[in-house]
PDB file of C-alpha atoms in Angstrom:
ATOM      1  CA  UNK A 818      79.196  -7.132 -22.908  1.00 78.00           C
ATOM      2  CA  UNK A 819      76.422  -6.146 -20.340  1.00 81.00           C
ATOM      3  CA  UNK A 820      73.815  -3.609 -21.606  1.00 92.00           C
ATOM      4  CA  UNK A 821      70.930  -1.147 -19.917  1.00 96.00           C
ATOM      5  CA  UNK A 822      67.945  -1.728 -22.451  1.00 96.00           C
ATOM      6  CA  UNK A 823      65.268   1.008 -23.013  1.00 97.00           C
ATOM      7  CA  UNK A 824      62.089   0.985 -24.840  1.00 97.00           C
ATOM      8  CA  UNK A 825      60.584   2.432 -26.775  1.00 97.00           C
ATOM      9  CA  UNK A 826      63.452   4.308 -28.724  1.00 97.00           C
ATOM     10  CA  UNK A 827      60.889   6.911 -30.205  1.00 97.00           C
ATOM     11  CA  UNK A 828      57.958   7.969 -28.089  1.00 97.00           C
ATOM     12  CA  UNK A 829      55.798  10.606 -29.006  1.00 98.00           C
ATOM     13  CA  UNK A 830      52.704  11.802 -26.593  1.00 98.00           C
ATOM     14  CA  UNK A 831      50.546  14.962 -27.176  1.00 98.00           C
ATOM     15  CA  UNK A 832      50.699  16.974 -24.481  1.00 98.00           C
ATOM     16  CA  UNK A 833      48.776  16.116 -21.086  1.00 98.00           C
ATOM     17  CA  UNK A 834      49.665  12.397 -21.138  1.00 98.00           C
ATOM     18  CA  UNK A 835      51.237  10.117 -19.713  1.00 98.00           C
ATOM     19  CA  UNK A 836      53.842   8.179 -20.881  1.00 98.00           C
ATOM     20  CA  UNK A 837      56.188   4.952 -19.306  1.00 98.00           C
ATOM     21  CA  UNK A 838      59.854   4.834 -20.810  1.00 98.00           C
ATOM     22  CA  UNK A 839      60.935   1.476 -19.207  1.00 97.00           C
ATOM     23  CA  UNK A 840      64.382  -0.179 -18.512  1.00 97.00           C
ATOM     24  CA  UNK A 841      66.423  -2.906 -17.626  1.00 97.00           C
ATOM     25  CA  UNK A 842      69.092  -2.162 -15.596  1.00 95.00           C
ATOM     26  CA  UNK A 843      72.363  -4.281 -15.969  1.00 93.00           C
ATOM     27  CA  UNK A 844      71.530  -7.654 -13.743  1.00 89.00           C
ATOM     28  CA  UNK A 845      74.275  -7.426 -11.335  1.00 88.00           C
ATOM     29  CA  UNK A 846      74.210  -3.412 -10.768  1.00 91.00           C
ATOM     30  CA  UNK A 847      72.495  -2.064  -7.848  1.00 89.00           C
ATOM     31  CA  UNK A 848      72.054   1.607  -8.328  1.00 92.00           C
ATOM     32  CA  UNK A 849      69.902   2.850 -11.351  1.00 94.00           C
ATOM     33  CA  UNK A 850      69.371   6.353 -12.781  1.00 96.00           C
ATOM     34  CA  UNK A 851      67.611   8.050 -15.094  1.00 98.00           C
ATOM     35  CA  UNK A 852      69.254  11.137 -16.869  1.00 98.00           C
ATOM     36  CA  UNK A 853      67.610  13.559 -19.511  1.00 97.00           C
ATOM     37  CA  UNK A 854      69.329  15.193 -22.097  1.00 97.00           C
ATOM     38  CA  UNK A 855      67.580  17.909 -24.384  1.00 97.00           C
ATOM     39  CA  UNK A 856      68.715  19.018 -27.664  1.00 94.00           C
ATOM     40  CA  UNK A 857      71.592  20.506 -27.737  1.00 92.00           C
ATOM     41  CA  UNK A 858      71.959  20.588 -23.929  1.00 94.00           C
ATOM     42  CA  UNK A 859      74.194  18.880 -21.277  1.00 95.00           C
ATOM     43  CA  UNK A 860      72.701  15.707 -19.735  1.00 97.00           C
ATOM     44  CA  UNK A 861      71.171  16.269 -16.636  1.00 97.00           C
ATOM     45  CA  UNK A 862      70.167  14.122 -13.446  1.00 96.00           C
ATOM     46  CA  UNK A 863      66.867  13.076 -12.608  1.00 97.00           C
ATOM     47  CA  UNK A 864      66.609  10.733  -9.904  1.00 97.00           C
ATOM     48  CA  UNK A 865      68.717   7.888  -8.345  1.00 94.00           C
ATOM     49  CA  UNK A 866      66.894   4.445  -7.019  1.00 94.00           C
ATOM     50  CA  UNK A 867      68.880   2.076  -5.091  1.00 91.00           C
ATOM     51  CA  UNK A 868      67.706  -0.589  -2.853  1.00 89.00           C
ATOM     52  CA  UNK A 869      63.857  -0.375  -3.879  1.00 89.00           C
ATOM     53  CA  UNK A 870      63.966   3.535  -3.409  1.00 93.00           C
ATOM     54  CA  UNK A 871      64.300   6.719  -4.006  1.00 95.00           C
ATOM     55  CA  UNK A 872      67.906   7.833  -2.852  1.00 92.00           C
ATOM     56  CA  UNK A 873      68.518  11.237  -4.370  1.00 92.00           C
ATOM     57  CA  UNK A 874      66.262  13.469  -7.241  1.00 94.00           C
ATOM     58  CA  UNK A 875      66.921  16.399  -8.804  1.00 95.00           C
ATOM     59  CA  UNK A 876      64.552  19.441  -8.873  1.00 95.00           C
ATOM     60  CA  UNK A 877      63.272  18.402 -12.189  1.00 96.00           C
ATOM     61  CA  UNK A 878      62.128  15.621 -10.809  1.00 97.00           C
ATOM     62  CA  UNK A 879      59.119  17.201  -9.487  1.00 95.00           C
ATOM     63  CA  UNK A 880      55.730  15.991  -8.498  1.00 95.00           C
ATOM     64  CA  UNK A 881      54.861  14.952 -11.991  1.00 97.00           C
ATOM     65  CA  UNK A 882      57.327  12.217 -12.472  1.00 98.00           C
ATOM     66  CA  UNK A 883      57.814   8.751 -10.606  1.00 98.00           C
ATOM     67  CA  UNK A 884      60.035   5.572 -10.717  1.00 97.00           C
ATOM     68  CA  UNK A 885      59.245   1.942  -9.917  1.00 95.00           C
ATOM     69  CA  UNK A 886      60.963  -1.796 -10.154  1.00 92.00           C
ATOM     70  CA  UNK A 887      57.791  -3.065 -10.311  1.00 87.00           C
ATOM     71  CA  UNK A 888      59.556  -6.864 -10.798  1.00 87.00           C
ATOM     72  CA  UNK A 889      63.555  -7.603 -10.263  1.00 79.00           C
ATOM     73  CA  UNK A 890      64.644  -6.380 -13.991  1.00 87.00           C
ATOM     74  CA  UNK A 891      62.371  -3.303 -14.907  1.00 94.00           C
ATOM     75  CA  UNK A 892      62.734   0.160 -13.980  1.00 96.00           C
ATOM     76  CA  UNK A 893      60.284   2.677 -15.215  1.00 97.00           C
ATOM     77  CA  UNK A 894      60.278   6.023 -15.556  1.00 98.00           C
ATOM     78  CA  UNK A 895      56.683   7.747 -15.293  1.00 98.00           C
ATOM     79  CA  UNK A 896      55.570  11.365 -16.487  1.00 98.00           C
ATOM     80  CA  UNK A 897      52.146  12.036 -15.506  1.00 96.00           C
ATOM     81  CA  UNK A 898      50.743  15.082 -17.816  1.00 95.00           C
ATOM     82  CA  UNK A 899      53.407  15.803 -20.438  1.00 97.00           C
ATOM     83  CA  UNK A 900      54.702  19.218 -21.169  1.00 97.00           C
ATOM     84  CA  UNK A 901      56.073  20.518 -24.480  1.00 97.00           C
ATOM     85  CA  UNK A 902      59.286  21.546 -22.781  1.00 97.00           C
ATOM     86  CA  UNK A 903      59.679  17.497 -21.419  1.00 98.00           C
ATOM     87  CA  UNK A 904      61.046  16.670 -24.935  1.00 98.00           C
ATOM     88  CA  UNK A 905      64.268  15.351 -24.343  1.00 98.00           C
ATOM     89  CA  UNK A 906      66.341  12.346 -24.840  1.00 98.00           C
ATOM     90  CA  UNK A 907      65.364  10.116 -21.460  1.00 98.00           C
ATOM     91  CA  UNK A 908      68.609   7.812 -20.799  1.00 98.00           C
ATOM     92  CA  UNK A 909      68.446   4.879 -17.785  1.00 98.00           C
ATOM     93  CA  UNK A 910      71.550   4.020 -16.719  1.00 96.00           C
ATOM     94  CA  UNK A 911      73.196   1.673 -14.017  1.00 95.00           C
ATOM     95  CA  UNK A 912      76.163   1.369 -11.439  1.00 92.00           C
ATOM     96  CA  UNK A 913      77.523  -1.357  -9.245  1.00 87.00           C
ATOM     97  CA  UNK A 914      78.729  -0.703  -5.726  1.00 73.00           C
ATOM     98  CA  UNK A 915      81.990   1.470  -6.400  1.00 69.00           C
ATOM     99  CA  UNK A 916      81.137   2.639 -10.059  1.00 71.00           C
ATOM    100  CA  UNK A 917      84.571   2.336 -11.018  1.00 74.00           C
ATOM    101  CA  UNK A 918      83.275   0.131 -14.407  1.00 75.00           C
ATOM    102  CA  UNK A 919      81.994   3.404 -14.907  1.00 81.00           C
ATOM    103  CA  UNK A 920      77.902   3.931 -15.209  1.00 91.00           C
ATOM    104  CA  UNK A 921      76.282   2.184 -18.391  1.00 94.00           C
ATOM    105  CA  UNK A 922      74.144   3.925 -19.906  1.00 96.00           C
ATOM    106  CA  UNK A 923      71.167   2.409 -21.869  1.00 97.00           C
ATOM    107  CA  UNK A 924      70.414   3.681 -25.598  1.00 96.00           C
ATOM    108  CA  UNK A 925      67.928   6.384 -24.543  1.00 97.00           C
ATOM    109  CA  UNK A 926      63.861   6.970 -25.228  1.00 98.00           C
ATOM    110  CA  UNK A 927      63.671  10.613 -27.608  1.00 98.00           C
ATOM    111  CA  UNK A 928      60.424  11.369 -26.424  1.00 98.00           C
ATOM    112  CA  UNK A 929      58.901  14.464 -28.066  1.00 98.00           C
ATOM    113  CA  UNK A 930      55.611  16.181 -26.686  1.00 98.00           C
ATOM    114  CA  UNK A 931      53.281  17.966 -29.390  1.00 97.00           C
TER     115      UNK A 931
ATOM    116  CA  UNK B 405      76.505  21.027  -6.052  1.00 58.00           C
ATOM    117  CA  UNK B 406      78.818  21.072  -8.957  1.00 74.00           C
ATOM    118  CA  UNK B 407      79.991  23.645 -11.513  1.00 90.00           C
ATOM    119  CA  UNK B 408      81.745  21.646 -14.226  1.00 96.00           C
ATOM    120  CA  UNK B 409      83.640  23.571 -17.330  1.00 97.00           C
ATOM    121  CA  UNK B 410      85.002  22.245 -20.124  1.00 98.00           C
ATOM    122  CA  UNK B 411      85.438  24.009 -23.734  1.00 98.00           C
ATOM    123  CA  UNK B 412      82.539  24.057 -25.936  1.00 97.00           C
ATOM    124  CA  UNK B 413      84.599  22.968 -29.178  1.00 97.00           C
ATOM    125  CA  UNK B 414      87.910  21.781 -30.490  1.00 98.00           C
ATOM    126  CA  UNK B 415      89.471  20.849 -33.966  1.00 97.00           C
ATOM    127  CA  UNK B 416      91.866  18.862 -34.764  1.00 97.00           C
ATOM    128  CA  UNK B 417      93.996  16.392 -37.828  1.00 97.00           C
ATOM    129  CA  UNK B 418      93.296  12.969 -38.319  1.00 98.00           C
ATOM    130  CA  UNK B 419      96.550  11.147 -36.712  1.00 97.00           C
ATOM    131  CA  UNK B 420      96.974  14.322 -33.864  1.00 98.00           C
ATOM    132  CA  UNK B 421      96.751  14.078 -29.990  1.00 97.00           C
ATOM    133  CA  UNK B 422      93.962  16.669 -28.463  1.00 98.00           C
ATOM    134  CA  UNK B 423      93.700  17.524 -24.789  1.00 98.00           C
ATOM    135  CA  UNK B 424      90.314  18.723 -23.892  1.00 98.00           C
ATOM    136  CA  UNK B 425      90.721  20.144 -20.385  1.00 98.00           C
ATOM    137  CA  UNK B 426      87.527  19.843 -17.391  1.00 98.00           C
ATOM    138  CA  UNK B 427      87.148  21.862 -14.424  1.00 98.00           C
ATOM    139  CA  UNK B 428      85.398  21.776 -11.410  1.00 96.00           C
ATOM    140  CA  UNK B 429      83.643  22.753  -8.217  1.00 93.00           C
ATOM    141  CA  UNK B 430      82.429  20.334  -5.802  1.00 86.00           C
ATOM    142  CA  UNK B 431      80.938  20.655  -2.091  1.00 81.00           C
ATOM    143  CA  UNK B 432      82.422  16.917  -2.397  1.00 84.00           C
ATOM    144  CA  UNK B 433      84.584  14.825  -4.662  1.00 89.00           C
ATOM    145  CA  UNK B 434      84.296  10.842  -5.176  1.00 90.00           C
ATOM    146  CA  UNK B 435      85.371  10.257  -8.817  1.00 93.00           C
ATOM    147  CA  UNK B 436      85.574  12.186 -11.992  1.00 95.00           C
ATOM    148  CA  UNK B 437      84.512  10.533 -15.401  1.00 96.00           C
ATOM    149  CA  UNK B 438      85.129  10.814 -19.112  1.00 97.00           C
ATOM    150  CA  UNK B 439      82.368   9.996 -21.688  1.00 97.00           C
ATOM    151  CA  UNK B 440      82.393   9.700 -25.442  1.00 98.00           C
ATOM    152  CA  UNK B 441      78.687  10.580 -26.633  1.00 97.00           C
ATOM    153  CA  UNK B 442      77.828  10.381 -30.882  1.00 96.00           C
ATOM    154  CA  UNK B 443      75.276  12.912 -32.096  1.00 93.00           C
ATOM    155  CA  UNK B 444      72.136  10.829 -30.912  1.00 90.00           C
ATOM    156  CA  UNK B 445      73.490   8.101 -28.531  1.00 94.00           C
ATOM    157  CA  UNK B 446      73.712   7.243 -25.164  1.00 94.00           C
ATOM    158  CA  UNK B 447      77.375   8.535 -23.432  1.00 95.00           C
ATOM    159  CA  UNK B 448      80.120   5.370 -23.153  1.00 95.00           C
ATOM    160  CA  UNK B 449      82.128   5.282 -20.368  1.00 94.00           C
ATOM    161  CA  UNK B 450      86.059   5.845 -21.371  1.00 95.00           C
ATOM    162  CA  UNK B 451      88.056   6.481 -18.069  1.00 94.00           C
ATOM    163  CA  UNK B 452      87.184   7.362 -14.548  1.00 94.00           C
ATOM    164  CA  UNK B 453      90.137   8.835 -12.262  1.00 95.00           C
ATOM    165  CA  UNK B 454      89.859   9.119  -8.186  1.00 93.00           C
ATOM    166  CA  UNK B 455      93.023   9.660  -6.913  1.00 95.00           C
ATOM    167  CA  UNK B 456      95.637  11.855  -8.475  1.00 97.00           C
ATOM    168  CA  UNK B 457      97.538  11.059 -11.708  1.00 97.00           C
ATOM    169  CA  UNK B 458      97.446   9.667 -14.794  1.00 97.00           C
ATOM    170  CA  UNK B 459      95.456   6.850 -15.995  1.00 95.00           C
ATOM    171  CA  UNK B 460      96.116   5.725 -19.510  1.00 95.00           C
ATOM    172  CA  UNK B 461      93.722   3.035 -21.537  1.00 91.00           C
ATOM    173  CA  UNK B 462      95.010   2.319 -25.091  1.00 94.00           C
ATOM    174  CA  UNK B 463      94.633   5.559 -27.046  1.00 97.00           C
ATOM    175  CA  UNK B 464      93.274   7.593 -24.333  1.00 97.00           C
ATOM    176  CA  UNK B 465      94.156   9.010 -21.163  1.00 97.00           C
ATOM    177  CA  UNK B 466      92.962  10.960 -18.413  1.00 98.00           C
ATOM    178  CA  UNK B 467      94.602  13.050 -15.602  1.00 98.00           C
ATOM    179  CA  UNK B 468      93.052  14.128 -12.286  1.00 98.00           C
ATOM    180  CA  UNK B 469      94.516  17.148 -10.295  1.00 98.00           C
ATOM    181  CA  UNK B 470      92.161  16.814  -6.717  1.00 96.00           C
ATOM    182  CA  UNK B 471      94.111  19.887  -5.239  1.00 95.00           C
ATOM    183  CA  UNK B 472      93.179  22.071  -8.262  1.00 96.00           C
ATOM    184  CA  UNK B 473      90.014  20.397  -9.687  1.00 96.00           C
ATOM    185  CA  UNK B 474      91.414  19.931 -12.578  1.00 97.00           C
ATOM    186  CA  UNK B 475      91.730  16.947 -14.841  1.00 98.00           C
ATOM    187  CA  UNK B 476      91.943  16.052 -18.835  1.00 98.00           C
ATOM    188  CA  UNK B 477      91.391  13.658 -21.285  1.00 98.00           C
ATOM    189  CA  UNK B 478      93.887  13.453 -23.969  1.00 98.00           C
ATOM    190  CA  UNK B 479      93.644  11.640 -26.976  1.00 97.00           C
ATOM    191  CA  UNK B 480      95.996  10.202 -28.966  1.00 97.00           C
ATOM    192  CA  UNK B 481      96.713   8.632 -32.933  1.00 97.00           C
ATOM    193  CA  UNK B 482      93.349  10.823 -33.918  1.00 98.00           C
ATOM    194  CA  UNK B 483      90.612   8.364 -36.228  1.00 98.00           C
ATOM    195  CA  UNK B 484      87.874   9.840 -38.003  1.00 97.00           C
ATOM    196  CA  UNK B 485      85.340   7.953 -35.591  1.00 97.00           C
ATOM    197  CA  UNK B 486      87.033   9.572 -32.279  1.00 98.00           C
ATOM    198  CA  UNK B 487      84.836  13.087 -33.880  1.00 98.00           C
ATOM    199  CA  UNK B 488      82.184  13.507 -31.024  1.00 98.00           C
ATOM    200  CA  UNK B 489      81.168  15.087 -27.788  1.00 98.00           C
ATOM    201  CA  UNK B 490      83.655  14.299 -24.720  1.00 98.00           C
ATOM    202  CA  UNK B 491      81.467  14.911 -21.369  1.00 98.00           C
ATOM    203  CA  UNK B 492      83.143  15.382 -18.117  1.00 98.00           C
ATOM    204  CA  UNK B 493      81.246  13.914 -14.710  1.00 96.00           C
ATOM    205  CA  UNK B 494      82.107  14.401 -10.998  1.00 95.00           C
ATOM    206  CA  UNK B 495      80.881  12.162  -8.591  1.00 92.00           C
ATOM    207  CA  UNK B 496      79.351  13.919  -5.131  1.00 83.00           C
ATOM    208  CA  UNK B 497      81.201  12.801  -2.020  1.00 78.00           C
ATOM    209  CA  UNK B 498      77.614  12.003  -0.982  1.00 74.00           C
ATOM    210  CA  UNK B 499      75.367  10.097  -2.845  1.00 77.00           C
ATOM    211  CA  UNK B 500      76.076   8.181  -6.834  1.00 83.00           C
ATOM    212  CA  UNK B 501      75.085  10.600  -9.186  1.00 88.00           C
ATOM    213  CA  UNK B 502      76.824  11.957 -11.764  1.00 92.00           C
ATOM    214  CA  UNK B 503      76.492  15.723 -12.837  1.00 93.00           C
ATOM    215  CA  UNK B 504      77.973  16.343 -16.276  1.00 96.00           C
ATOM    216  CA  UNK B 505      79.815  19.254 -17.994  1.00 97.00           C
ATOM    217  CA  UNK B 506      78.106  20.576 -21.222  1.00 97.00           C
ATOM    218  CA  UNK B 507      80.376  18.728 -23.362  1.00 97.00           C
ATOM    219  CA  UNK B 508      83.235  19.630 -26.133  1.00 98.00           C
ATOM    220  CA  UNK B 509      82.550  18.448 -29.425  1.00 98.00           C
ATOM    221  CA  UNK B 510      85.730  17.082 -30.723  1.00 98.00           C
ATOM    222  CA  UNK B 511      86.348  17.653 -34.956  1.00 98.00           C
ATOM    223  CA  UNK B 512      88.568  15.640 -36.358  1.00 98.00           C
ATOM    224  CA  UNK B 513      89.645  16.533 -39.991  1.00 97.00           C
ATOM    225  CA  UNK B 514      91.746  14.325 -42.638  1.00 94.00           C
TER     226      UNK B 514
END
């Protein structure tokens, strides 16, 4: 079966970094995500990239994150200067057209600032 | 946006059925989901209901009420492994994103 691969599984930054969780999407899909979950919390939308942009972010998603397909099977996630309170579980997932198959989700990044 | 409520927690014997109820508020409606989501792992996709009714998939089902924005996911022939968090996701009219209810955790006990 089709799987959204992330890397790395475990990332931890001290704070002020930057850090790249990266992705790749499901081949045929068309619309990608990224989601963040923190402990103990619901899982919450970040952004939405279809067609080689931006279509929709949340107002997390502020000035210190970004998201590229730099080739035809990566999508990164950036985070310019780390905070403490961006720990979270990081999840990419991806949708074809109608999202009926449902959105498949990849195994997540924990990323934990110190 | 969306205001998505489900029940925080629910118990229940290994061989039972449990119906974990979702509701919702939507500016706009294109699809509600069910995810299964183990204690440090990505959600799985387990039904996804548009129009109204009853969709069933082996063990599980899921019913959508549009008019009342309402739906649930019932589970049936409890197993041991079936103990985890059930998240409920609309779909905006609008654009592909899913927003997600906090989750019930789902105990099941021999």
């Amino acid at each position: 079966e089709p799987e959204v691969t992330q890397t790395p599984s475990h990332q931890v930054t001290q704070m002020g970094q930057e850090v790249i969780l990266r992705c790749v999407p499901i081949s045929n899909h068309l619309y990608f995500y990224w989601y963040r979950q923190i402990l103990g919390q619901k899982v919450e939308f970040l952004v939405s990239f279809y067609n080689n942009e931006i279509s929709e972010k949340s107002e997390i998603f502020d000035d210190q994150f970004s998201v590229e397909r730099p080739d035809g099977s990566n999508f990164t996630l950036k985070i310019r200067s780390t905070k403490l309170e961006d720990s979270a579980m990081y999840f990419c997932a991806s949708s074809d057209s109608g999202g009926s198959n449902g959105y498949t989700f990849g195994s997540g990044t924990r990323l934990t600032v110190v | 946006g969306q205001n998505i409520d489900q029940p925080t927690e629910m118990t229940a014997t290994e061989g039972a059925i449990v119906q974990i109820n979702c509701t919702y508020q939507t500016s706009g409606f294109n699809g509600l989901f069910w995810y299964q989501q183990h204690a440090g792992e990505a959600p799985t996709f387990l039904s996804y209901n548009v129009l109204d009714g009853l969709e069933e998939k082996g063990r599980f089902s899921s019913f959508l009420s549009r008019s009342k924005g309402y739906s649930y996911l019932l589970l049936k022939e409890l197993q041991m492994k079936d103990s985890a968090s059930y998240l409920c996701a609309v779909r905006d009219r609008n654009d592909y994103k899913l927003s997600f209810g906090a989750g019930t955790t789902v105990t099941v006990r021999a």
